[in-house]
Amino acid sequence: MPAQLLSQPNPPPDPSHIPDSILSLRVDVPKNVLSSNELDSIRRFRRAADYIAAAMIFLKSNTLVEEPIKPDDIKHRLLGHWGTCPGLVLVYAHLNAIITRTNLNSLLVVGPGHGAPAILACLWLENSLATFWPKYTRDRQGLSALIRGFSVPGGFPSHINAETPGSIHEGGELGYALSVSFGAVMDKPDLVVCCVVGDGEAESGPTATAWHAYKYIDPAESGAVLPIVHVNGFKISERTIYGCMDDKELTALFVGYGYQPRFVEELNDIDQDLASSMQWALDEIHKIQKAARSGNPIVKPRWPVLILRTPKGWSTIKSLHGEYIEGSFRSHQVPLPEAKNDPEERKMLQAWLESYKPSEVLPNGEPSEEVLSIIPKEDKLKLGQKKEAYAAYEPIDVPAWIDHGVKKGTQESCMKVVGKFLNLVTHSNPTSFRIFSPDELVSNKLDAVLEDADSGRNFQWDPASRAKGGRVIEILSEHTCQGMLQGYTLTGRTGLFPSYEAFLGIVHTMMAHETTWRQPVGSLNYLETSTWARQEHNGFSHQNPAFIGAVLDLKPSLARVYLPPDANCFLSTVAHCLRAKDYVNLMVGSKQPTPVWLSPEEADRHCIAGASIWKFASTDDGLEPDVVLVGIGVEVTFEVIAAAALLRKLVPQLRVRVVNVTDLMILGPQGSHPHALEDTDWDALFTGDGESDGKGRRYIHFNYHGYPVELKGLLFGRQGLERVTIEGYREEGTTTTALDMMLQNHTSRYHVAAAAIRGGAKVNKKVEVDAHEMISYVMHLAQKDREYIYANGADPEGTFDVPKFD
């Protein structure tokens, strides 16, 4: 069966066996909100927007169909998704009307992935497109430019993206609309986000979890989300799950989630039905908020949800070549795919477009007065011009980290130190900073942030954390944390997403996008710990540093990756990232106690530079080295220093320079990234062709936390790469000891020491003479340690004592 078989358009679901009594829990409301004039204006707005949306998919000329459509009037490639457009236009029209009537402060988040024609049409009607894209003026010329330029090179794509005014959600990947919406209303008490969830999108895992997100909304301090589930029954070629559920099943589902469901499905009177339903929903929202803000909160309030049933591709042609179009999957994308070449389809397209009577609602290519009457008069109320969506950034107050640094020479957990600092950040920013964590703050040793009620958790269904102003959202869903972080950040605030290293890859396709007209926003800040290097008892499933590569793949103007080597460096990095704007910041570190190599002042200089020579671990402060050893990451840097100490004893004639890199982006070729080192600065750290002994560049060995291939790609273009060797994560490991993880992935002190001897032997004859013997001995030590580990279940005593240098 290549596609869905249909016996009728808009097929109803089979009846369920749930008792009819469940329907008493759905909401009924009187349908009497709209006056006759408002009703007429809404219908005219819908006709105008539906016409523009359909024309955008097909036409490149004759954009008001003032004459018969010719083949040359139709685009060469027909791209776009009609099926969801009528429903989105319906919601937009009614949200406009209620904003006009009540001055509601609202954003619209659109979940259905490819609904751009509908939203762009509405934005043009309200004159928001021209505000940001001047060529789309609200006249015949601007309308023709919009219709002609849709889904062609240089024009808008078929999905809502960052170029769409008013948007805070990319429609290309389904599932995140709800969580983005809930993040947006946090700490915005007057904001209502209307979120359209498509019934295809509703089948995704991120959406299924996000229905619980209201349980993290304190109505005293935050706004509200009004979800509208658009059930049009079909995906690309199959019916949807929700489309096959009857009202009893959907009522049971949403009542179980904790919502009050209201069905909007009276097609003959859909405008009164939706208008009355939206007004009821807003009244319910205000009732819940008023109770919370007056000191008498409703425990476990039941928030409203609207379930909108309309036919797929509503108002398009009924059938084509004996197949149903309206009310079927065949209207999902382009209902008339051969309109350019088939006279019959072209004739049907003409009739379809003329059915909207564009001359009435768009006389001379401009919206009629009736259409304009439901659009808010003030630009600040228009959905496409909300400051919250593009110009709302509030810098946060980041305490001076250096005052909270720890003593050099001690052993400290980076995460414990950072947790205490984040506790200060939350107190300094009680309405503009939040932490979104997949239930791992305690495990990741960031629990100091939970010490105070007003900085702790914000789970409204738990009496222990209800209505206490907590800044932490903990929900065991990386998808939901990502969506909330995105919504919170893009509406002007600052967030942090700490997670186990292995699980951040779940969200890496949902990262940033640039535009020219959006004003700065806070950075998307990811803190990655519980890494493969010390996963210890969790096993191979908790080993995956691939998120580093995902960030490296972003545009250089966005991507920032930091691997601070100790607690003071991590404090400096966190403080920097929380202040930064418009970046995707990834910070990778350890939760276990590790040496504090640098004082706060030294760490400050090191982080500013991005890398430095660690003289204390180098021969003669790093002067005239035979080999350069580079650590990038907490645990692998320890192994580099341990290797340097071992070499000092075993091969004293080998001159070693130790370098630590904390800002990964400095390594790329000059000009490849804003942080990339100049060639002369690279040579100063890693040696160059002009070394004083005339032997040229020294061999460099990188001991890297991530996948070696990432570092190879980053370094490509630098001079002298034939003298570079790299070790990193090799996909080896299990439940074992910390040293064994290093041994299995060839990042141990012994592997580093062997690489150093091989490299140094190329330029130092004294090292070359004994190189084979010493390499063999070093690897023998590695084997002995591994035998000890497997015999005793622990690393040899003293393995992680701080290395000492004579």
XYZ file of N, CA and C in Angstrom, residues 165-398:
702
model
N 9.533 37.131 11.080
C 9.270 38.021 12.216
C 8.288 37.404 13.209
N 8.577 37.614 14.479
C 7.708 37.106 15.532
C 8.006 35.696 15.969
N 8.862 34.991 15.238
C 9.109 33.582 15.555
C 10.218 33.438 16.586
N 10.064 32.435 17.464
C 11.123 32.069 18.395
C 11.357 30.564 18.317
N 10.893 29.952 17.234
C 10.968 28.499 17.113
C 11.160 28.139 15.652
N 12.138 27.280 15.394
C 12.403 26.800 14.038
C 11.474 25.641 13.725
N 10.710 25.760 12.663
C 9.731 24.731 12.353
C 10.279 23.515 11.645
N 11.578 23.482 11.379
C 12.126 22.385 10.591
C 12.203 21.062 11.321
N 12.334 21.099 12.648
C 12.392 19.859 13.424
C 11.208 19.830 14.376
N 10.337 18.847 14.191
C 9.090 18.812 14.938
C 9.320 18.411 16.395
N 8.476 18.933 17.261
C 8.426 18.443 18.626
C 8.740 19.442 19.710
N 9.343 20.586 19.370
C 9.842 21.487 20.403
C 8.950 22.699 20.662
N 7.874 22.861 19.921
C 7.085 24.083 20.036
C 6.566 24.292 21.455
N 6.042 23.246 22.063
C 5.471 23.385 23.401
C 6.526 23.775 24.433
N 7.653 23.091 24.449
C 8.673 23.397 25.458
C 9.252 24.788 25.233
N 9.412 25.203 23.977
C 9.861 26.567 23.695
C 8.856 27.569 24.261
N 7.581 27.290 24.084
C 6.545 28.199 24.568
C 6.582 28.334 26.085
N 6.724 27.214 26.774
C 6.763 27.275 28.231
C 8.016 27.995 28.717
N 9.151 27.807 28.043
C 10.335 28.561 28.409
C 10.151 30.051 28.214
N 9.425 30.422 27.163
C 9.229 31.841 26.857
C 8.419 32.568 27.923
N 7.448 31.890 28.536
C 6.580 32.593 29.496
C 7.162 32.618 30.901
N 8.228 31.876 31.157
C 8.816 31.904 32.489
C 9.334 33.296 32.822
N 8.960 33.795 33.984
C 9.352 35.127 34.451
C 8.807 36.248 33.568
N 7.786 35.963 32.781
C 7.088 36.981 31.989
C 5.612 36.922 32.391
N 5.240 37.494 33.526
C 3.901 37.262 34.086
C 2.749 37.740 33.217
N 2.987 38.692 32.321
C 1.899 39.226 31.494
C 1.838 38.616 30.102
N 2.698 37.648 29.826
C 2.775 37.087 28.482
C 1.949 35.808 28.366
N 1.166 35.716 27.290
C 0.470 34.483 26.940
C 1.002 34.028 25.585
N 1.568 32.840 25.536
C 2.041 32.281 24.272
C 0.988 31.311 23.765
N 0.476 31.607 22.594
C -0.441 30.686 21.926
C 0.411 29.731 21.094
N 0.326 28.461 21.385
C 1.184 27.463 20.741
C 0.334 26.486 19.951
N 0.539 26.457 18.631
C -0.165 25.513 17.773
C 0.676 24.245 17.672
N 0.076 23.133 18.077
C 0.738 21.833 18.008
C 0.048 21.009 16.931
N 0.771 20.660 15.876
C 0.184 19.836 14.824
C -0.016 18.411 15.297
N -1.019 17.730 14.720
C -1.252 16.357 15.186
C -0.173 15.396 14.697
N 0.577 15.757 13.660
C 1.763 14.975 13.323
C 2.860 15.205 14.336
N 3.107 16.470 14.651
C 4.102 16.817 15.669
C 3.775 16.173 17.005
N 2.493 16.024 17.298
C 2.081 15.462 18.591
C 2.538 14.023 18.766
N 2.951 13.375 17.693
C 3.450 12.003 17.789
C 4.917 11.944 18.210
N 5.578 13.074 18.319
C 7.005 13.089 18.636
C 7.234 12.975 20.140
N 8.377 12.418 20.494
C 8.741 12.284 21.901
C 8.856 13.612 22.626
N 9.524 14.619 22.045
C 9.617 15.903 22.745
C 8.256 16.506 23.086
N 7.272 16.399 22.167
C 5.951 16.942 22.466
C 5.273 16.157 23.573
N 5.395 14.836 23.531
C 4.731 14.009 24.540
C 5.173 14.393 25.945
N 6.449 14.679 26.135
C 6.939 15.079 27.453
C 6.556 16.513 27.782
N 6.576 17.374 26.779
C 6.352 18.800 27.031
C 4.948 19.105 27.532
N 3.992 18.192 27.342
C 2.665 18.440 27.912
C 2.737 18.613 29.428
N 3.775 18.077 30.054
C 3.925 18.210 31.505
C 4.583 19.527 31.909
N 4.986 20.325 30.959
C 5.813 21.493 31.283
C 5.075 22.519 32.121
N 3.745 22.570 32.035
C 3.010 23.550 32.841
C 3.215 23.292 34.335
N 3.636 22.084 34.693
C 3.865 21.757 36.104
C 5.092 22.474 36.657
N 5.807 23.170 35.791
C 6.960 23.968 36.203
C 6.676 25.467 36.066
N 5.420 25.798 35.881
C 5.020 27.195 35.744
C 4.317 27.650 37.016
N 4.921 28.612 37.705
C 4.285 29.234 38.863
C 3.469 30.418 38.355
N 2.127 30.352 38.406
C 1.320 31.429 37.827
C 1.462 32.759 38.542
N 2.102 32.765 39.705
C 2.335 34.039 40.381
C 3.476 34.815 39.739
N 4.439 34.118 39.152
C 5.632 34.781 38.632
C 5.760 34.707 37.117
N 5.027 33.793 36.490
C 5.194 33.556 35.048
C 3.887 33.730 34.303
N 4.011 33.791 32.972
C 2.840 33.874 32.117
C 2.238 32.501 31.884
N 1.569 32.341 30.753
C 0.859 31.089 30.497
C 0.964 30.720 29.029
N 0.806 29.427 28.773
C 0.775 28.901 27.414
C -0.643 28.426 27.130
N -1.168 28.814 25.982
C -2.455 28.295 25.511
C -2.167 27.339 24.353
N -2.167 26.037 24.604
C -1.919 25.087 23.512
C -3.182 24.901 22.660
N -2.985 24.909 21.359
C -4.064 24.591 20.421
C -3.583 23.405 19.590
N -4.187 22.256 19.813
C -3.815 21.056 19.081
C -4.600 21.036 17.775
N -3.901 21.169 16.671
C -4.568 21.222 15.369
C -4.670 19.804 14.806
N -5.837 19.229 14.925
C -6.072 17.869 14.455
C -6.704 17.942 13.065
N -5.858 17.854 12.037
C -6.412 17.798 10.682
C -6.315 16.394 10.094
N -5.784 15.465 10.868
C -5.966 14.058 10.568
C -4.912 13.349 9.755
N -3.989 14.109 9.116
C -3.068 13.443 8.188
C -1.655 13.987 8.295
N -0.711 13.087 7.977
C 0.687 13.462 7.757
C 0.918 13.452 6.239
N 2.125 13.127 5.814
C 2.424 13.166 4.385
C 1.606 12.127 3.608
N 1.500 10.929 4.156
C 0.775 9.906 3.397
C 0.011 8.941 4.306
N -0.284 9.386 5.504
C -0.933 8.488 6.449
C -1.728 9.308 7.449
N -2.708 8.679 8.066
C -3.475 9.331 9.113
C -2.619 9.495 10.375
N -2.952 10.498 11.176
C -2.241 10.726 12.431
C -2.891 9.935 13.559
N -2.127 9.738 14.625
C -2.671 9.059 15.798
C -3.832 9.858 16.379
N -3.610 11.159 16.589
C -4.692 11.981 17.155
C -5.907 12.010 16.235
N -5.664 11.977 14.921
C -6.777 11.986 13.979
C -7.614 10.724 14.041
N -7.050 9.656 14.579
C -7.787 8.399 14.723
C -8.320 8.197 16.141
N -8.204 9.225 16.986
C -8.745 9.166 18.343
C -10.043 9.958 18.400
N -11.069 9.378 18.999
C -12.329 10.107 19.099
C -12.278 11.074 20.283
N -13.354 11.839 20.445
C -13.357 12.862 21.494
C -13.186 12.260 22.883
N -13.715 11.064 23.090
C -13.572 10.433 24.405
C -12.107 10.096 24.686
N -11.415 9.594 23.693
C -10.009 9.238 23.884
C -9.147 10.477 24.110
N -9.394 11.527 23.316
C -8.618 12.749 23.495
C -8.953 13.431 24.816
N -10.216 13.365 25.226
C -10.588 13.918 26.523
C -9.862 13.186 27.641
N -9.872 11.870 27.570
C -9.185 11.081 28.600
C -7.694 11.405 28.630
N -7.094 11.546 27.448
C -5.667 11.826 27.372
C -5.330 13.151 28.043
N -6.037 14.201 27.663
C -5.665 15.527 28.152
C -6.127 15.776 29.578
N -7.216 15.179 29.973
C -7.595 15.248 31.389
C -6.532 14.552 32.230
N -6.014 13.435 31.726
C -4.942 12.736 32.430
C -3.684 13.572 32.528
N -3.373 14.333 31.492
C -2.227 15.237 31.555
C -2.458 16.353 32.570
N -3.726 16.660 32.858
C -4.044 17.720 33.806
C -4.672 18.948 33.179
N -5.128 18.845 31.953
C -5.714 19.985 31.251
C -7.242 19.918 31.253
N -7.841 21.060 30.930
C -9.263 21.120 30.605
C -9.391 21.182 29.086
N -9.859 20.130 28.441
C -9.938 20.158 26.974
C -11.233 20.791 26.475
N -11.086 21.627 25.486
C -12.240 22.222 24.794
C -12.088 21.909 23.306
N -13.095 21.208 22.724
C -13.065 20.843 21.312
C -13.651 21.963 20.463
N -12.917 22.322 19.418
C -13.377 23.327 18.460
C -13.517 22.606 17.130
N -14.734 22.273 16.762
C -14.922 21.393 15.605
C -16.219 21.648 14.844
N -16.918 22.730 15.165
C -18.180 23.024 14.478
C -17.853 23.779 13.183
N -17.625 23.037 12.108
C -17.114 23.632 10.878
C -18.044 24.683 10.299
N -19.342 24.521 10.469
C -20.284 25.494 9.912
C -20.289 26.807 10.673
N -19.758 26.799 11.861
C -19.695 28.022 12.665
C -18.342 28.095 13.375
N -17.277 27.788 12.633
C -15.965 27.623 13.245
C -15.450 28.904 13.869
N -15.782 30.062 13.318
C -15.253 31.313 13.854
C -15.852 31.642 15.213
N -17.158 31.509 15.354
C -17.762 31.724 16.673
C -17.258 30.667 17.656
N -17.106 29.458 17.177
C -16.645 28.371 18.040
C -15.242 28.666 18.575
N -14.334 29.041 17.685
C -12.964 29.295 18.117
C -12.869 30.565 18.955
N -13.571 31.611 18.556
C -13.524 32.869 19.313
C -14.010 32.658 20.743
N -15.110 31.939 20.892
C -15.647 31.685 22.229
C -14.707 30.803 23.033
N -14.100 29.852 22.370
C -13.187 28.941 23.053
C -11.925 29.660 23.513
N -11.381 30.531 22.675
C -10.185 31.275 23.063
C -10.483 32.234 24.211
N -11.652 32.863 24.177
C -12.012 33.758 25.276
C -12.171 32.981 26.582
N -12.810 31.819 26.497
C -12.927 30.979 27.694
C -11.546 30.601 28.224
N -10.649 30.222 27.319
C -9.314 29.798 27.738
C -8.576 30.938 28.437
N -8.656 32.138 27.886
C -7.986 33.273 28.522
C -8.606 33.586 29.877
N -9.924 33.461 29.991
C -10.566 33.681 31.289
C -10.078 32.666 32.316
N -9.898 31.413 31.891
C -9.390 30.389 32.801
C -7.958 30.698 33.221
N -7.154 31.133 32.268
C -5.773 31.497 32.580
C -5.738 32.621 33.605
N -6.537 33.651 33.372
C -6.549 34.798 34.285
C -7.073 34.403 35.660
N -8.000 33.477 35.718
C -8.516 33.009 37.005
C -7.415 32.309 37.801
N -6.650 31.450 37.120
C -5.553 30.744 37.792
C -4.482 31.733 38.254
N -4.155 32.695 37.397
C -3.125 33.662 37.742
C -3.565 34.582 38.875
N -4.812 35.014 38.825
C -5.314 35.914 39.879
C -5.269 35.240 41.235
N -5.648 33.969 41.276
C -5.621 33.242 42.548
C -4.197 33.159 43.092
N -3.239 32.843 42.224
C -1.851 32.719 42.671
C -1.290 34.062 43.112
N -1.641 35.108 42.395
C -1.069 36.416 42.679
C -1.754 37.117 43.843
N -2.878 36.600 44.285
C -3.558 37.154 45.457
C -3.249 36.365 46.722
N -2.347 35.389 46.611
C -1.941 34.633 47.785
C -2.767 33.403 48.065
N -3.681 33.056 47.170
C -4.529 31.874 47.349
C -4.424 30.971 46.123
N -3.239 30.437 45.862
C -3.045 29.683 44.621
C -3.892 28.422 44.576
N -4.292 28.067 43.349
C -5.000 26.813 43.118
C -3.949 25.707 43.002
N -4.003 24.728 43.874
C -3.060 23.625 43.821
C -3.427 22.718 42.642
N -2.460 22.407 41.844
C -2.674 21.611 40.633
C -3.786 22.194 39.748
N -3.631 23.432 39.317
C -4.666 24.029 38.461
C -4.758 23.280 37.135
N -5.958 23.230 36.595
C -6.178 22.592 35.297
C -6.185 23.686 34.234
N -5.110 23.746 33.471
C -4.962 24.768 32.441
C -5.772 24.372 31.205
N -6.176 25.349 30.401
C -6.982 25.044 29.208
C -6.139 24.532 28.046
N -6.728 23.670 27.232
C -6.153 23.257 25.956
C -7.295 23.201 24.950
N -7.049 23.728 23.768
C -8.049 23.687 22.696
C -7.655 22.619 21.690
N -8.630 21.810 21.302
C -8.401 20.777 20.296
C -9.210 21.165 19.066
N -8.501 21.622 18.048
C -9.119 22.194 16.848
C -9.156 21.137 15.749
N -10.360 20.715 15.409
C -10.533 19.744 14.323
C -11.004 20.467 13.069
N -10.143 20.515 12.056
C -10.545 21.044 10.749
C -9.974 20.132 9.673
N -10.546 20.130 8.484
C -10.053 19.238 7.422
C -8.648 19.621 6.958
N -7.877 18.634 6.622
C -6.561 18.868 6.034
C -6.743 19.633 4.715
N -5.969 20.738 4.569
C -6.042 21.505 3.329
C -7.396 22.153 3.098
N -8.077 22.519 4.143
C -9.429 23.079 4.081
C -9.509 24.201 3.044
N -10.507 24.150 2.212
C -10.865 25.144 1.188
C -10.142 24.955 -0.134
N -9.303 23.924 -0.255
C -8.697 23.650 -1.561
C -9.688 22.847 -2.405
N -9.221 22.341 -3.540
C -10.097 21.564 -4.417
C -10.538 20.280 -3.708
N -11.700 19.796 -4.070
C -12.256 18.612 -3.395
C -11.598 17.315 -3.869
N -11.376 17.202 -5.162
C -10.813 15.948 -5.680
C -10.053 16.214 -6.968
N -9.193 15.268 -7.349
C -8.390 15.367 -8.563
C -8.119 13.956 -9.059
N -8.448 13.713 -10.338
C -8.214 12.404 -10.957
C -8.807 11.271 -10.122
N -9.982 11.535 -9.563
C -10.683 10.503 -8.812
C -10.188 10.285 -7.392
N -9.252 11.150 -6.914
C -8.735 11.008 -5.557
C -9.134 12.220 -4.728
N -9.443 11.975 -3.450
C -9.777 13.084 -2.553
C -8.547 13.955 -2.327
N -8.764 15.255 -2.321
C -7.687 16.208 -2.028
C -7.969 16.879 -0.683
N -8.958 17.757 -0.615
C -9.311 18.352 0.674
C -9.727 17.242 1.638
N -9.244 17.353 2.870
C -9.587 16.340 3.861
C -8.807 15.053 3.692
N -7.651 15.121 3.013
C -6.828 13.927 2.848
C -5.354 14.322 2.842
N -4.506 13.333 2.892
C -3.060 13.582 2.886
C -2.596 14.223 1.590
N -3.408 14.113 0.523
C -2.974 14.655 -0.768
C -2.951 16.184 -0.786
N -3.493 16.811 0.231
C -3.387 18.267 0.327
C -2.262 18.692 1.257
N -1.486 17.734 1.738
C -0.419 18.048 2.694
C 0.584 19.041 2.100
N 0.995 18.801 0.867
C 1.983 19.683 0.252
C 1.329 20.490 -0.872
N 1.512 20.092 -2.105
C 1.003 20.850 -3.258
C -0.208 20.108 -3.830
N -1.408 20.639 -3.670
C -2.600 19.904 -4.109
C -2.687 19.683 -5.616
N -2.092 20.585 -6.390
C -2.145 20.489 -7.853
C -0.711 20.473 -8.390
N -0.038 19.352 -8.294
C 1.402 19.320 -8.587
C 1.760 19.523 -10.051
N 0.786 19.312 -10.975
C 1.084 19.450 -12.406
C 0.405 20.672 -13.014
N 0.138 21.669 -12.182
C -0.607 22.829 -12.668
C 0.121 23.566 -13.788
N 1.410 23.520 -13.809
C 2.149 24.232 -14.852
C 1.965 23.583 -16.217
N 1.843 22.258 -16.243
C 1.818 21.537 -17.518
C 0.455 20.949 -17.870
N -0.453 20.868 -16.936
C -1.748 20.215 -17.154
C -2.850 21.269 -17.197
N -3.481 21.469 -18.358
C -4.535 22.495 -18.465
C -5.678 22.281 -17.473
N -6.026 21.018 -17.222
C -7.116 20.750 -16.280
C -6.743 21.222 -14.875
N -5.529 20.910 -14.450
C -5.108 21.347 -13.118
C -4.981 22.865 -13.056
N -4.550 23.460 -14.147
C -4.426 24.917 -14.160
C -5.794 25.572 -14.030
N -6.788 24.987 -14.685
C -8.158 25.498 -14.587
C -8.679 25.359 -13.154
N -8.375 24.241 -12.524
C -8.802 24.042 -11.137
C -8.098 25.027 -10.199
N -6.818 25.308 -10.475
C -6.094 26.289 -9.666
C -6.745 27.660 -9.779
N -7.142 28.030 -11.000
C -7.804 29.322 -11.204
C -9.088 29.404 -10.378
N -9.871 28.365 -10.433
C -11.138 28.369 -9.691
C -10.895 28.401 -8.187
N -9.893 27.634 -7.767
C -9.587 27.605 -6.329
C -9.185 28.995 -5.840
N -8.248 29.628 -6.511
C -7.795 30.942 -6.059
C -8.900 31.993 -6.145
N -9.691 31.913 -7.193
C -10.782 32.896 -7.333
C -11.873 32.703 -6.280
N -11.939 31.491 -5.677
C -12.969 31.249 -4.667
C -12.778 32.136 -3.435
N -11.581 32.654 -3.231
C -11.324 33.552 -2.095
C -11.720 34.997 -2.407
N -12.111 35.263 -3.654
C -12.517 36.606 -4.100
C -11.451 37.653 -3.749
N -10.259 37.485 -4.295
C -9.173 38.404 -3.932
C -9.481 39.859 -4.247
N -10.295 40.133 -5.250
C -10.604 41.530 -5.576
C -11.377 42.211 -4.452
N -12.076 41.423 -3.619
C -12.816 41.998 -2.495
C -11.920 42.222 -1.282
N -11.098 41.249 -0.977
C -10.305 41.335 0.258
C -8.927 41.954 0.027
N -8.467 41.984 -1.243
C -7.176 42.577 -1.583
C -7.339 43.507 -2.782
N -8.198 44.506 -2.681
C -8.407 45.397 -3.826
C -7.119 46.131 -4.195
N -6.754 46.013 -5.469
C -5.525 46.618 -5.982
C -4.288 46.152 -5.207
N -4.356 44.947 -4.654
C -3.196 44.389 -3.977
C -2.973 44.905 -2.573
N -3.981 45.513 -1.960
C -3.863 46.002 -0.587
C -5.028 45.469 0.240
N -4.801 45.218 1.554
C -5.895 44.687 2.372
C -7.060 45.670 2.462
N -8.268 45.141 2.412
C -9.455 45.979 2.557
C -9.572 46.480 3.993
N -10.407 47.487 4.190
C -10.606 48.041 5.525
C -11.157 46.997 6.482
N -12.025 46.129 5.981
C -12.592 45.080 6.842
C -11.498 44.120 7.323
N -10.582 43.782 6.434
C -9.466 42.910 6.823
C -8.606 43.593 7.882
N -8.319 44.874 7.674
C -7.452 45.604 8.597
C -8.094 45.812 9.962
N -9.412 45.744 10.046
C -10.093 46.099 11.290
C -9.788 45.151 12.443
N -9.358 43.922 12.179
C -9.058 43.003 13.284
C -7.571 42.953 13.610
N -6.784 43.762 12.902
C -5.346 43.804 13.167
C -5.084 44.870 14.223
N -4.290 44.575 15.253
C -4.010 45.573 16.283
C -3.473 46.865 15.672
N -3.926 47.985 16.195
C -3.505 49.277 15.659
C -2.081 49.628 16.082
N -1.694 49.244 17.284
C -0.348 49.554 17.775
C 0.630 48.465 17.319
N 1.734 48.899 16.754
C 2.723 47.935 16.271
C 3.209 47.015 17.388
N 3.324 47.536 18.597
C 3.883 46.737 19.690
C 2.995 45.563 20.076
N 1.725 45.578 19.631
C 0.812 44.472 19.920
C 0.742 43.454 18.782
N 1.296 43.803 17.623
C 1.225 42.896 16.482
C 2.134 41.691 16.705
N 1.658 40.519 16.311
C 2.390 39.285 16.575
C 3.760 39.270 15.911
N 3.894 39.959 14.797
C 5.176 39.975 14.106
C 6.138 41.029 14.595
N 5.709 41.872 15.520
C 6.565 42.966 15.972
C 6.720 42.993 17.490
N 6.511 41.872 18.122
C 6.657 41.802 19.575
C 8.132 41.890 19.955
N 8.456 42.839 20.814
C 9.840 42.999 21.255
C 10.370 41.730 21.911
N 9.464 40.988 22.570
C 9.897 39.756 23.232
C 10.544 38.774 22.264
N 10.208 38.886 20.982
C 10.691 37.921 20.004
C 12.004 38.328 19.343
N 12.394 39.588 19.463
C 13.609 39.971 18.736
C 14.442 41.066 19.407
N 13.958 41.675 20.488
C 14.706 42.788 21.077
C 14.428 42.890 22.568
N 14.619 41.807 23.298
C 14.243 41.794 24.713
C 15.399 41.438 25.643
N 16.614 41.422 25.146
C 17.732 40.927 25.944
C 17.980 41.788 27.174
N 18.085 41.134 28.327
C 18.431 41.777 29.590
C 19.756 41.181 30.081
N 20.841 41.922 30.054
C 22.099 41.371 30.580
C 21.940 41.015 32.054
N 22.539 39.919 32.465
C 22.415 39.539 33.862
C 23.614 40.049 34.660
N 23.426 40.111 35.954
C 24.473 40.540 36.877
C 25.303 39.320 37.256
N 26.494 39.235 36.709
C 27.385 38.112 37.000
C 28.393 38.549 38.053
